[in-house]
PDB file of C-alpha atoms and ligand atoms in Angstrom:
ATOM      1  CA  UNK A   1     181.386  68.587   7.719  1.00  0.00           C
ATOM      2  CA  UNK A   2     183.799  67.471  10.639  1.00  0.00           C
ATOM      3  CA  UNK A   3     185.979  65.101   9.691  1.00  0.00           C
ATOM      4  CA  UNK A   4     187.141  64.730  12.720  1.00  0.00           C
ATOM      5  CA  UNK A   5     185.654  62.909  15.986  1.00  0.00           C
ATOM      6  CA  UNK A   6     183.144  64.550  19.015  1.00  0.00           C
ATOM      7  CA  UNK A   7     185.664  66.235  21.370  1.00  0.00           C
ATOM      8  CA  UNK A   8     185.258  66.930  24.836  1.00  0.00           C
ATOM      9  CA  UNK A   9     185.793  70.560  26.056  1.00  0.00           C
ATOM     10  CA  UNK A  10     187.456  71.157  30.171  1.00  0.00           C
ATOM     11  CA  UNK A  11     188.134  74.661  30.293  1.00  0.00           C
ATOM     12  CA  UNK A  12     188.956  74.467  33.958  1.00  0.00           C
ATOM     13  CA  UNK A  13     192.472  74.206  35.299  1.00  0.00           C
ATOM     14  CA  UNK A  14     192.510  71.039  36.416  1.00  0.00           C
ATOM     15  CA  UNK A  15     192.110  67.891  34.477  1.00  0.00           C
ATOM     16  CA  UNK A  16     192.515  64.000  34.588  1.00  0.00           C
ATOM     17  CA  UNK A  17     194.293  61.611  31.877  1.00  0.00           C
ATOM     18  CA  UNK A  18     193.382  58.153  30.792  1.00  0.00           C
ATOM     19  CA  UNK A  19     194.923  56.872  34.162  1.00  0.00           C
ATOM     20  CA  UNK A  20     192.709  59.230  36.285  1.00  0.00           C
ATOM     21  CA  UNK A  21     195.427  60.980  38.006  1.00  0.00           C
ATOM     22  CA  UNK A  22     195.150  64.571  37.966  1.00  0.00           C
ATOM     23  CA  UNK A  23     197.139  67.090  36.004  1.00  0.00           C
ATOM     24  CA  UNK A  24     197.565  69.829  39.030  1.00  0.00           C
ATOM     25  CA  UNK A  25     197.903  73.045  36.493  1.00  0.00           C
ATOM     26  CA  UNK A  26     197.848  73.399  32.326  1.00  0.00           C
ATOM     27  CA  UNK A  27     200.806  75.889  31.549  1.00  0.00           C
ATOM     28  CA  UNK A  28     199.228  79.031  29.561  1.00  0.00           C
ATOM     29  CA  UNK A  29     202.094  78.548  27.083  1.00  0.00           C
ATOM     30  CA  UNK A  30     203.308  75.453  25.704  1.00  0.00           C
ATOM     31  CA  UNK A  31     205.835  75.828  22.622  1.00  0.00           C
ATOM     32  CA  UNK A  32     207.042  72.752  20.882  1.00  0.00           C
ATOM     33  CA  UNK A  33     210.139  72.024  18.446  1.00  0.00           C
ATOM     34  CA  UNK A  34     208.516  69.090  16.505  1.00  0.00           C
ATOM     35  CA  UNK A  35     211.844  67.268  15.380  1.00  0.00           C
ATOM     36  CA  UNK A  36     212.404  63.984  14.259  1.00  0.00           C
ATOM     37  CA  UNK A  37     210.376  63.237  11.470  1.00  0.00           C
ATOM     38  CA  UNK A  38     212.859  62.419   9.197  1.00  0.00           C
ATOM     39  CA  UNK A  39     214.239  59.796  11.139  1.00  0.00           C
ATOM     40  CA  UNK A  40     211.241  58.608  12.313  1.00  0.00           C
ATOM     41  CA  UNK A  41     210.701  57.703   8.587  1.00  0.00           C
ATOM     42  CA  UNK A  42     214.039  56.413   7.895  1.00  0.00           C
ATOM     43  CA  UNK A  43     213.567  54.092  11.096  1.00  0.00           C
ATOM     44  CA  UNK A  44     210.424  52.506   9.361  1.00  0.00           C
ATOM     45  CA  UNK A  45     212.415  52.597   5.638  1.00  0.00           C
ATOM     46  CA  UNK A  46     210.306  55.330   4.430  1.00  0.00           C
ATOM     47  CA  UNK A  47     211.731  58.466   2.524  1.00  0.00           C
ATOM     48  CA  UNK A  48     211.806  61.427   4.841  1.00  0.00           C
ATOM     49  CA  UNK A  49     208.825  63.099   3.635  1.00  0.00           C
ATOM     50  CA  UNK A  50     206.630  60.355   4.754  1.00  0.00           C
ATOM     51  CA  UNK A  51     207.957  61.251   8.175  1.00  0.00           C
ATOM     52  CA  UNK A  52     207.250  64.922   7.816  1.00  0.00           C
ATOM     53  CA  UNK A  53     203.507  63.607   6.865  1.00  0.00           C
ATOM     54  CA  UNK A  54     202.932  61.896   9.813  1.00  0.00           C
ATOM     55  CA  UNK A  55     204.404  64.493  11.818  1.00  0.00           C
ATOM     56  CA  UNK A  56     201.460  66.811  10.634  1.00  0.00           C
ATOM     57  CA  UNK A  57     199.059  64.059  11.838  1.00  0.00           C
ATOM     58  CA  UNK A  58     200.430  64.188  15.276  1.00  0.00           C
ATOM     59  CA  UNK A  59     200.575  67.827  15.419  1.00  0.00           C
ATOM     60  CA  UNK A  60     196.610  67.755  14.595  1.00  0.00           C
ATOM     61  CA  UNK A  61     196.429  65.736  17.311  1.00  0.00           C
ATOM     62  CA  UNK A  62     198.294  68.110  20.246  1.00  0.00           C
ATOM     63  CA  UNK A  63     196.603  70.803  18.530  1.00  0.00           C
ATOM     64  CA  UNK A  64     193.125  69.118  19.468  1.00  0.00           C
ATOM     65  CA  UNK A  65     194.662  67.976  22.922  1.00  0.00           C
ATOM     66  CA  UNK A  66     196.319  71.903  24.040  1.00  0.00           C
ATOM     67  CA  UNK A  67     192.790  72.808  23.093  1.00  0.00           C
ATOM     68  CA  UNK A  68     190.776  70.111  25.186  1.00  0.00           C
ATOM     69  CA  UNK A  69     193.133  71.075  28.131  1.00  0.00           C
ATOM     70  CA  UNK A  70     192.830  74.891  28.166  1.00  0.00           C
ATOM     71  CA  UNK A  71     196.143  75.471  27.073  1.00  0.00           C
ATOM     72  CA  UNK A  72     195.920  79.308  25.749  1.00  0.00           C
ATOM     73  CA  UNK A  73     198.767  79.872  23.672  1.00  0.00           C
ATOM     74  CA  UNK A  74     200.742  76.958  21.084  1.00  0.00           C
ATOM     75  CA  UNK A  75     203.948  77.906  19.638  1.00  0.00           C
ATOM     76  CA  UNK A  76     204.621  74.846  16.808  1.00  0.00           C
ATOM     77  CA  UNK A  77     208.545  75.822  15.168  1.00  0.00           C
ATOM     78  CA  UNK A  78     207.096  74.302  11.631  1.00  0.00           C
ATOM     79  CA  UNK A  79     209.930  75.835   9.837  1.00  0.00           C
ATOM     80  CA  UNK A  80     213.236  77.602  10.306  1.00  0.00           C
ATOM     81  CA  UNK A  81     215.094  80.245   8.916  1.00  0.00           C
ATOM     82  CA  UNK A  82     217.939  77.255   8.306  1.00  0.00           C
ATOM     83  CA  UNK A  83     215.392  74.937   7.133  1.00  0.00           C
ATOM     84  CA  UNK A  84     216.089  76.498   3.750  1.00  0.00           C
ATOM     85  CA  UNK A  85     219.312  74.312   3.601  1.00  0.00           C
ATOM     86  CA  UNK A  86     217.733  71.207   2.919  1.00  0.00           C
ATOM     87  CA  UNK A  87     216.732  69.640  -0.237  1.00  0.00           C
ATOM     88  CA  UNK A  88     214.413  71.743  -2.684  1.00  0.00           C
ATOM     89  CA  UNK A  89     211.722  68.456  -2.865  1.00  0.00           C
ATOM     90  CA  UNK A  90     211.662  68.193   1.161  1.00  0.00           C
ATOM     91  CA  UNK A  91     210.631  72.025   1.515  1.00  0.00           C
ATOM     92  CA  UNK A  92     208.264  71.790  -1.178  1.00  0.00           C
ATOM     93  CA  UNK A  93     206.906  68.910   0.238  1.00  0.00           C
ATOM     94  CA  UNK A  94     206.720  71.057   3.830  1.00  0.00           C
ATOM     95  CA  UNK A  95     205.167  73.587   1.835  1.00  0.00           C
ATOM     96  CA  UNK A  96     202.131  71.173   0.245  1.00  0.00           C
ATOM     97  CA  UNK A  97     201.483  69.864   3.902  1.00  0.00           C
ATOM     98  CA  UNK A  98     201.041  73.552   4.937  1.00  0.00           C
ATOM     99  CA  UNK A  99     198.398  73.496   2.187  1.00  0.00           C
ATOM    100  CA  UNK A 100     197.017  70.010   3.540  1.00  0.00           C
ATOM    101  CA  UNK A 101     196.998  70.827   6.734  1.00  0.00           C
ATOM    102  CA  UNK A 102     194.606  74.428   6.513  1.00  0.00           C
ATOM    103  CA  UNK A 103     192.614  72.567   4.194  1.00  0.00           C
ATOM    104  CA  UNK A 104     191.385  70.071   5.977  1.00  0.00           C
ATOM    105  CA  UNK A 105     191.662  71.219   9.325  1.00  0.00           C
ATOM    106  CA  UNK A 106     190.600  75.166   9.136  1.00  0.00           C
ATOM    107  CA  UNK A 107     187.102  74.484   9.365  1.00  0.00           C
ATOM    108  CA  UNK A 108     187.620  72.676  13.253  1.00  0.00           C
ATOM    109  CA  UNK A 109     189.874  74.992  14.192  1.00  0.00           C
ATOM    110  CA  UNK A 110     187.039  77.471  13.403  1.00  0.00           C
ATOM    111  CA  UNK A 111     184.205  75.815  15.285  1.00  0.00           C
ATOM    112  CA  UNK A 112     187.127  75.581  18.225  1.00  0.00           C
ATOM    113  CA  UNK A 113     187.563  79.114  18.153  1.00  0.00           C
ATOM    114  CA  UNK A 114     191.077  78.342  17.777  1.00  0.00           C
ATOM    115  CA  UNK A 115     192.976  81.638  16.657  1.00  0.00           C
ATOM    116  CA  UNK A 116     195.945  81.172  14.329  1.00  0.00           C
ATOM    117  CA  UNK A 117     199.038  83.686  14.231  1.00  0.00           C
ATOM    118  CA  UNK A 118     202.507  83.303  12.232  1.00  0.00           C
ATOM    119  CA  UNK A 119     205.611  84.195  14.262  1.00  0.00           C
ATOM    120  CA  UNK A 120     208.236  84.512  10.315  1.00  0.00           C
ATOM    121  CA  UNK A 121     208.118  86.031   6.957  1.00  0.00           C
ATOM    122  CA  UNK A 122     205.668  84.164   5.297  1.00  0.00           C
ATOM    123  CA  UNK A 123     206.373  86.502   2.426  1.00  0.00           C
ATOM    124  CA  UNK A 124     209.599  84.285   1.410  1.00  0.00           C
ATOM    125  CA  UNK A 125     206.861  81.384   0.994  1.00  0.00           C
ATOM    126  CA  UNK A 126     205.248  79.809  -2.382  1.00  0.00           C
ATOM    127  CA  UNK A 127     202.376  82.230  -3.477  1.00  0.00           C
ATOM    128  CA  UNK A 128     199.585  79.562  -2.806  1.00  0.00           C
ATOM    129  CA  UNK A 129     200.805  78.700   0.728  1.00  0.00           C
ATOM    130  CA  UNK A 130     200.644  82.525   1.548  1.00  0.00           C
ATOM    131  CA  UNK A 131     197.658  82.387   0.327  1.00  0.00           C
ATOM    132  CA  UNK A 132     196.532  79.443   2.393  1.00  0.00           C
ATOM    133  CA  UNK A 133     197.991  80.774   5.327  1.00  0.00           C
ATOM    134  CA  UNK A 134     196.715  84.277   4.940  1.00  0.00           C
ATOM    135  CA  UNK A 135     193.359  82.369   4.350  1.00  0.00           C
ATOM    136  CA  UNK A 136     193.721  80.795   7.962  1.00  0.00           C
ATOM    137  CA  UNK A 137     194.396  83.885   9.640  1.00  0.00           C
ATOM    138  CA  UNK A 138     191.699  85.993   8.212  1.00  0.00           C
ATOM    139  CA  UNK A 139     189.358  82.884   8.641  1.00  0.00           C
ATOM    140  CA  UNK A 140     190.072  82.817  12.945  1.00  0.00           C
ATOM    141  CA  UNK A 141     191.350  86.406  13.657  1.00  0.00           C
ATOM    142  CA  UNK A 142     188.279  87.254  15.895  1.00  0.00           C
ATOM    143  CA  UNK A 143     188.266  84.031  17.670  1.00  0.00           C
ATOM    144  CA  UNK A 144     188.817  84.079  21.255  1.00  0.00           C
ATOM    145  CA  UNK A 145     190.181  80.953  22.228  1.00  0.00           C
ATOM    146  CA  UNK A 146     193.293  78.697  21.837  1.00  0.00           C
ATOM    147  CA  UNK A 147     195.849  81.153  19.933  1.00  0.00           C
ATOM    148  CA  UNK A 148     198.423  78.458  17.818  1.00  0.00           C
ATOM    149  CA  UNK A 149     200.870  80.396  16.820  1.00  0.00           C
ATOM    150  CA  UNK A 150     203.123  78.965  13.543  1.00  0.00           C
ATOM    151  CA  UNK A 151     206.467  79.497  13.287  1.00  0.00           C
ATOM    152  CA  UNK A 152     207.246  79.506   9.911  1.00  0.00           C
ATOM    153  CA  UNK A 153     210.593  80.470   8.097  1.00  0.00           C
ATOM    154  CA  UNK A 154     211.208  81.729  11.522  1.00  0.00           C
ATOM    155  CA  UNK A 155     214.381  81.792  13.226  1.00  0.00           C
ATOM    156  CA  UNK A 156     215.248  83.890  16.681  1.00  0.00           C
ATOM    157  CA  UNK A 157     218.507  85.616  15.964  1.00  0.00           C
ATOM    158  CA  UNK A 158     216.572  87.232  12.948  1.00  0.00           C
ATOM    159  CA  UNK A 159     213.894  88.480  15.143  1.00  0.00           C
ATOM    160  CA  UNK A 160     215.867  89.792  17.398  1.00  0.00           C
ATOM    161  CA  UNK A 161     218.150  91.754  14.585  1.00  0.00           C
ATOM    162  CA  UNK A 162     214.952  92.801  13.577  1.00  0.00           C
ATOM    163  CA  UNK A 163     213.815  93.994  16.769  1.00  0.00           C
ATOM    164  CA  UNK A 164     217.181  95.918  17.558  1.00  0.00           C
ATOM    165  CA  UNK A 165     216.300  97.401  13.490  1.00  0.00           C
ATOM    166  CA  UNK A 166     213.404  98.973  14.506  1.00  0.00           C
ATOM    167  CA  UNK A 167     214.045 100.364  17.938  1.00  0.00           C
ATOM    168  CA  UNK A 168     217.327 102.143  15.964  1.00  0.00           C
ATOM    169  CA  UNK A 169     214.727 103.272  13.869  1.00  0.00           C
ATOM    170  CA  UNK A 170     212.896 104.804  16.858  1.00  0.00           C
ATOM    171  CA  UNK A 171     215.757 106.237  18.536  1.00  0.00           C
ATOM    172  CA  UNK A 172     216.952 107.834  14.427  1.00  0.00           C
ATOM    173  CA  UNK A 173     212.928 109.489  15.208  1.00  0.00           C
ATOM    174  CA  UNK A 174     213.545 110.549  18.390  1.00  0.00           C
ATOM    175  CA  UNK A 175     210.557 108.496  19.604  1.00  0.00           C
ATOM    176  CA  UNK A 176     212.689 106.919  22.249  1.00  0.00           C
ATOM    177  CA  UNK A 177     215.993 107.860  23.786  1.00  0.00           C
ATOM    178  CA  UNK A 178     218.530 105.016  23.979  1.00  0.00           C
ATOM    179  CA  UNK A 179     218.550 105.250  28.410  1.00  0.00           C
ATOM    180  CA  UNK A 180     214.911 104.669  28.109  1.00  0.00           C
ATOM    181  CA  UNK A 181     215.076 101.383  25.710  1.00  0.00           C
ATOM    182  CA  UNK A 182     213.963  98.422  28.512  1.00  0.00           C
ATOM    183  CA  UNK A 183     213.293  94.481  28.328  1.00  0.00           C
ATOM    184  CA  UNK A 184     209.848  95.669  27.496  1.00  0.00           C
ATOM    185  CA  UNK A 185     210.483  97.874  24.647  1.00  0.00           C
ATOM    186  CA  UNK A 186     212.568  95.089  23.317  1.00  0.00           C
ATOM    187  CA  UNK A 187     209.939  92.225  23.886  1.00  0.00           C
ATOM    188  CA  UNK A 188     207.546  94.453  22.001  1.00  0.00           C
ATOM    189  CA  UNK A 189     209.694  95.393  19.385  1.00  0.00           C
ATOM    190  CA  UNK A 190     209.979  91.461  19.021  1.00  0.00           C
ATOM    191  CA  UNK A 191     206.659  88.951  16.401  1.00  0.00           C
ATOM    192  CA  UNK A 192     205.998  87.004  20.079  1.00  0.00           C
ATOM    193  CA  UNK A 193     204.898  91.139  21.513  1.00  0.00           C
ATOM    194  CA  UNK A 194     201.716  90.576  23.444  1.00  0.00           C
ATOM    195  CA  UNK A 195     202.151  87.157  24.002  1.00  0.00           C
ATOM    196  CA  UNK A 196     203.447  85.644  27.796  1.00  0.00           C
ATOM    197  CA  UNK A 197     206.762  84.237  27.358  1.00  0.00           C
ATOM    198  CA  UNK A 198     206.366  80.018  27.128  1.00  0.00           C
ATOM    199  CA  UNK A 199     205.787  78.598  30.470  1.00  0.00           C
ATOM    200  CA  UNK A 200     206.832  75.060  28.946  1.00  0.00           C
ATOM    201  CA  UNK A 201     209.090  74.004  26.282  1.00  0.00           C
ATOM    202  CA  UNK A 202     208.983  70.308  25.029  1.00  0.00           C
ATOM    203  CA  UNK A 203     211.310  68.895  22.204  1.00  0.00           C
ATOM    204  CA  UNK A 204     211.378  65.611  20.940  1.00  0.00           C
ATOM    205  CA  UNK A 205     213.651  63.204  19.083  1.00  0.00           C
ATOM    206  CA  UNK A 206     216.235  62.951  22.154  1.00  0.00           C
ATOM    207  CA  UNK A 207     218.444  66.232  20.777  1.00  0.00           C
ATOM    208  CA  UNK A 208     218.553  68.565  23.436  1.00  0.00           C
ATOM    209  CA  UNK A 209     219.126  72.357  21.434  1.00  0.00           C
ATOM    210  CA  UNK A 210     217.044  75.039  21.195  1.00  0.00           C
ATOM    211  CA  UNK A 211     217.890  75.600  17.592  1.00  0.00           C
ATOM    212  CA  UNK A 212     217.265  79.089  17.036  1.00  0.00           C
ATOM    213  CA  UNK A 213     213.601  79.062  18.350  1.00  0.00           C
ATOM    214  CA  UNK A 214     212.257  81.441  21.265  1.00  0.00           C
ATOM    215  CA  UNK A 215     215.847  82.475  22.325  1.00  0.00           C
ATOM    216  CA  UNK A 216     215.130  85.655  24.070  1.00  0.00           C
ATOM    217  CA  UNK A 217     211.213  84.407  25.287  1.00  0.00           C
ATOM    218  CA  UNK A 218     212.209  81.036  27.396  1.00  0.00           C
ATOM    219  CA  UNK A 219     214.773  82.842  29.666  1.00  0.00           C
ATOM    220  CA  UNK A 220     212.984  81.612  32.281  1.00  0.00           C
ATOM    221  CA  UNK A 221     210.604  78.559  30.501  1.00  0.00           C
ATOM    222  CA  UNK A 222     210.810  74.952  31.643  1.00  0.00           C
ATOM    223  CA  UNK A 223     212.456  72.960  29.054  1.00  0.00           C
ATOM    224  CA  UNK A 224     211.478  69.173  28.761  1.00  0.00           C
ATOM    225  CA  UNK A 225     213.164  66.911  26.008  1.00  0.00           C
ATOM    226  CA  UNK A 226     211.722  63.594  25.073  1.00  0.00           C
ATOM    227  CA  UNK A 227     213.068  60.575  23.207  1.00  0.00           C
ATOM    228  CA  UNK A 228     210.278  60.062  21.316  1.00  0.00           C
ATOM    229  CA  UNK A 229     210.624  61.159  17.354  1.00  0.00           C
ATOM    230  CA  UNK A 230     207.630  63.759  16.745  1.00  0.00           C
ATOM    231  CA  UNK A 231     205.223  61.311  14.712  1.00  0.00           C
ATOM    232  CA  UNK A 232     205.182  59.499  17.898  1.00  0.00           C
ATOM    233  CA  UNK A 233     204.207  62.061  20.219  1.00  0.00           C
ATOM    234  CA  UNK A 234     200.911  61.577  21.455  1.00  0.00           C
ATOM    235  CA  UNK A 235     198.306  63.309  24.330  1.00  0.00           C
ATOM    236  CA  UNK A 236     200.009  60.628  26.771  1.00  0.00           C
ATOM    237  CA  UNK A 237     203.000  62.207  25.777  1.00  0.00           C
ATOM    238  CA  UNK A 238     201.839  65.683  26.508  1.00  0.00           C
ATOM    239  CA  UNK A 239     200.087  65.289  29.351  1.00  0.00           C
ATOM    240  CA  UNK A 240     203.238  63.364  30.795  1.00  0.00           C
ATOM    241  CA  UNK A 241     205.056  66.455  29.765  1.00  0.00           C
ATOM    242  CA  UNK A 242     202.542  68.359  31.987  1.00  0.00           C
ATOM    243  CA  UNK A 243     202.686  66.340  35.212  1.00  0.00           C
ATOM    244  CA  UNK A 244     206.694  66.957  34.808  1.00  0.00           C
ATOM    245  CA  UNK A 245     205.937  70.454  34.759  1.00  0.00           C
ATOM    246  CA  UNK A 246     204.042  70.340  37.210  1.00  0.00           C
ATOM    247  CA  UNK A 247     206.578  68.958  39.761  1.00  0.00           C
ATOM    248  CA  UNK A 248     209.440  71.513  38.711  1.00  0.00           C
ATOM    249  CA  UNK A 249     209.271  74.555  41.198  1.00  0.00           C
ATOM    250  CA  UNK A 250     210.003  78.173  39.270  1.00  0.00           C
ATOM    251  CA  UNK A 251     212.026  80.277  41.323  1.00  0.00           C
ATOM    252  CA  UNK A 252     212.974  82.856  38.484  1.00  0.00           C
ATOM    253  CA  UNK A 253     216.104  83.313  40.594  1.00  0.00           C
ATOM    254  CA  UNK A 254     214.202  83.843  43.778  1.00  0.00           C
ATOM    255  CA  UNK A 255     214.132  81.537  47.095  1.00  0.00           C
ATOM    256  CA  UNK A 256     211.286  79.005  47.448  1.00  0.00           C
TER     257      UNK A 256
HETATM  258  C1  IPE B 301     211.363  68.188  12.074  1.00  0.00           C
HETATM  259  O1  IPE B 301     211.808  66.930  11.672  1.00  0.00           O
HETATM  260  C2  IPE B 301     210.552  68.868  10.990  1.00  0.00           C
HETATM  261  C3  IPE B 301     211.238  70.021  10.375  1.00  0.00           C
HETATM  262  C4  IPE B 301     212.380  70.530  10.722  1.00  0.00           C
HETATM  263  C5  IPE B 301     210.529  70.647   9.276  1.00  0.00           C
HETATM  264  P1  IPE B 301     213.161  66.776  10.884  1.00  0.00           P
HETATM  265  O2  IPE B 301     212.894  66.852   9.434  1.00  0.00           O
HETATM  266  O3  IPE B 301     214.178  67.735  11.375  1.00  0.00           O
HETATM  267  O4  IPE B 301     213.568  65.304  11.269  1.00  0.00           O
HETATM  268  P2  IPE B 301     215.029  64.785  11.654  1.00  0.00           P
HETATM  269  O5  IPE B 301     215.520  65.669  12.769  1.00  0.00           O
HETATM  270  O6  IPE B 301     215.866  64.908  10.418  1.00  0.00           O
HETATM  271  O7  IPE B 301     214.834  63.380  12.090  1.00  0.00           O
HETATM  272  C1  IPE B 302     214.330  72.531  14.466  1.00  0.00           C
HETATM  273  O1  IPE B 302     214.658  71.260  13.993  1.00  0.00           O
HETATM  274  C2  IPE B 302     213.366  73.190  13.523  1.00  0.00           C
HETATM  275  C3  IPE B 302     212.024  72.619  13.472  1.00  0.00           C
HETATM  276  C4  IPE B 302     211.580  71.645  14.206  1.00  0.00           C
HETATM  277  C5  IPE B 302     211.128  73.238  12.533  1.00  0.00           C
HETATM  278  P1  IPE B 302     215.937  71.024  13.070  1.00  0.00           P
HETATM  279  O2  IPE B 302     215.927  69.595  12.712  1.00  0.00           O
HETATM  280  O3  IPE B 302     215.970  72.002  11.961  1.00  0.00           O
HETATM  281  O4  IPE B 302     217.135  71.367  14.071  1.00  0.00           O
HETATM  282  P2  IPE B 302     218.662  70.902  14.053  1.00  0.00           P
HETATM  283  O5  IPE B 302     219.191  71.159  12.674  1.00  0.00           O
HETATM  284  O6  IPE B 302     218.680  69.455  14.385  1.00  0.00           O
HETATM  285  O7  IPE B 302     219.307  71.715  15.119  1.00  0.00           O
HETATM  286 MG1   MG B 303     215.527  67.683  12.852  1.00  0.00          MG
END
């Protein structure tokens, strides 16, 4: 069963919107802080939670969209580290549309090949929705295409203590000497090791922060804020985000 509608598949570079004009080059790397959903909902006189469910629906929807445009990697911040401080119903209620969302949507991701990672310590999570999750990743860890990475109870200034924990722990070894510690020991000493650092960051609900997400990885990334709260953000949306990418030149502190 697919609940959801035929999709079509451009794995090339290049592709065209519903107003034909073309979208030059799909960044490899696209992460996204969804925000807004809780005043998206108290805009429309709904209780916040109601926001936070149609904020899953329109991440479903980029999901299928990064995939139809041969986007390779999708970094979602789902949940922070200072998420915590919020009302015990709201994070249960995050927590049940983790549930919701794997359950109805694992088996396209699947049959998309889609390959899901968590960037967080899911162990700090409800015992079924590590179980969900832990579910999803077995389910797509030999697929080969889209890799959506969750960040969940993640924050950046933990992964980075973190990271500086275990290179101590290397140097305490003697597996490294401190002169030879370099930005790539630390990257891979970091959850995002492997992956290319994000080529484009896009946040919504007209706050422009970073709030604790990627610090170290978007040195260099494009960062794109939009007014519109997350329910609203649609493949327009992204694919507007795209084209602006698209006309920014990256000169990683180099001359044109
Ligand atoms: C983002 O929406 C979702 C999460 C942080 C889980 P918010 O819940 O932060 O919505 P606003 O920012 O309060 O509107
Ligand atoms: C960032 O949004 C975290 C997620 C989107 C999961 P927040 O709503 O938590 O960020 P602040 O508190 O406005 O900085
Ligand atoms: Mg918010």
């Amino acid at each position: 069963m697919r609940p959801f509608g035929i999709r079509r598949k451009r794995r090339d570079s290049a592709t065209t919107d519903n107003q034909h004009q073309i979208i030059q080059h799909v960044p490899d790397h696209i992460a996204i802080i969804m925000d807004g959903n809780g005043r998206w909902a108290k805009a429309r006189g709904l209780p916040r939670i109601a926001g936070h469910h149609s904020g899953m629906l329109a991440m479903r929807e980029v999901v299928r969209a990064c995939d139809d445009l041969g986007v390779k990697y999708l970094t979602l911040y789902s949940f922070s580290t200072e998420n915590w401080k919020r009302p015990r119903q709201e994070i249960e209620y995050l927590w049940r549309l983790v549930d919701e969302f794997f359950a109805l949507d694992i088996e396209e991701l699947v049959e998309r090949n889609v390959r899901i990672t968590i960037l967080g310590d899911t162990t700090e999570l409800p015992a079924p929705t590590q179980a969900t999750v832990n579910r999803a990743l077995q389910l797509t860890a030999s697929n080969t295409g889209l890799r959506l990475q969750f960040a969940l109870n993640y924050g950046s200034r933990r992964e980075i203590v973190e990271a500086v924990q275990a290179i101590s722990e290397m140097t305490v070894l003697g597996n490294i000497k401190p002169e030879e510690i370099n930005e790539k020991t630390f990257s891979d000493a970091l959850a995002t090791k492997g992956i290319p650092d994000p080529d484009l960051l896009i946040r919504t609900s007209g706050d422009q922060r970073i709030s604790n997400f990627l610090l170290w990885q978007i040195a260099y990334t494009e960062l794109y804020f939009v007014e519109e709260m997350w329910p609203e953000f649609k493949r327009r949306h992204l694919e507007d985000a795209i084209r602006a990418y698209n006309a920014r030149e990256r000169r990683y502190g180099g001359l044109k």
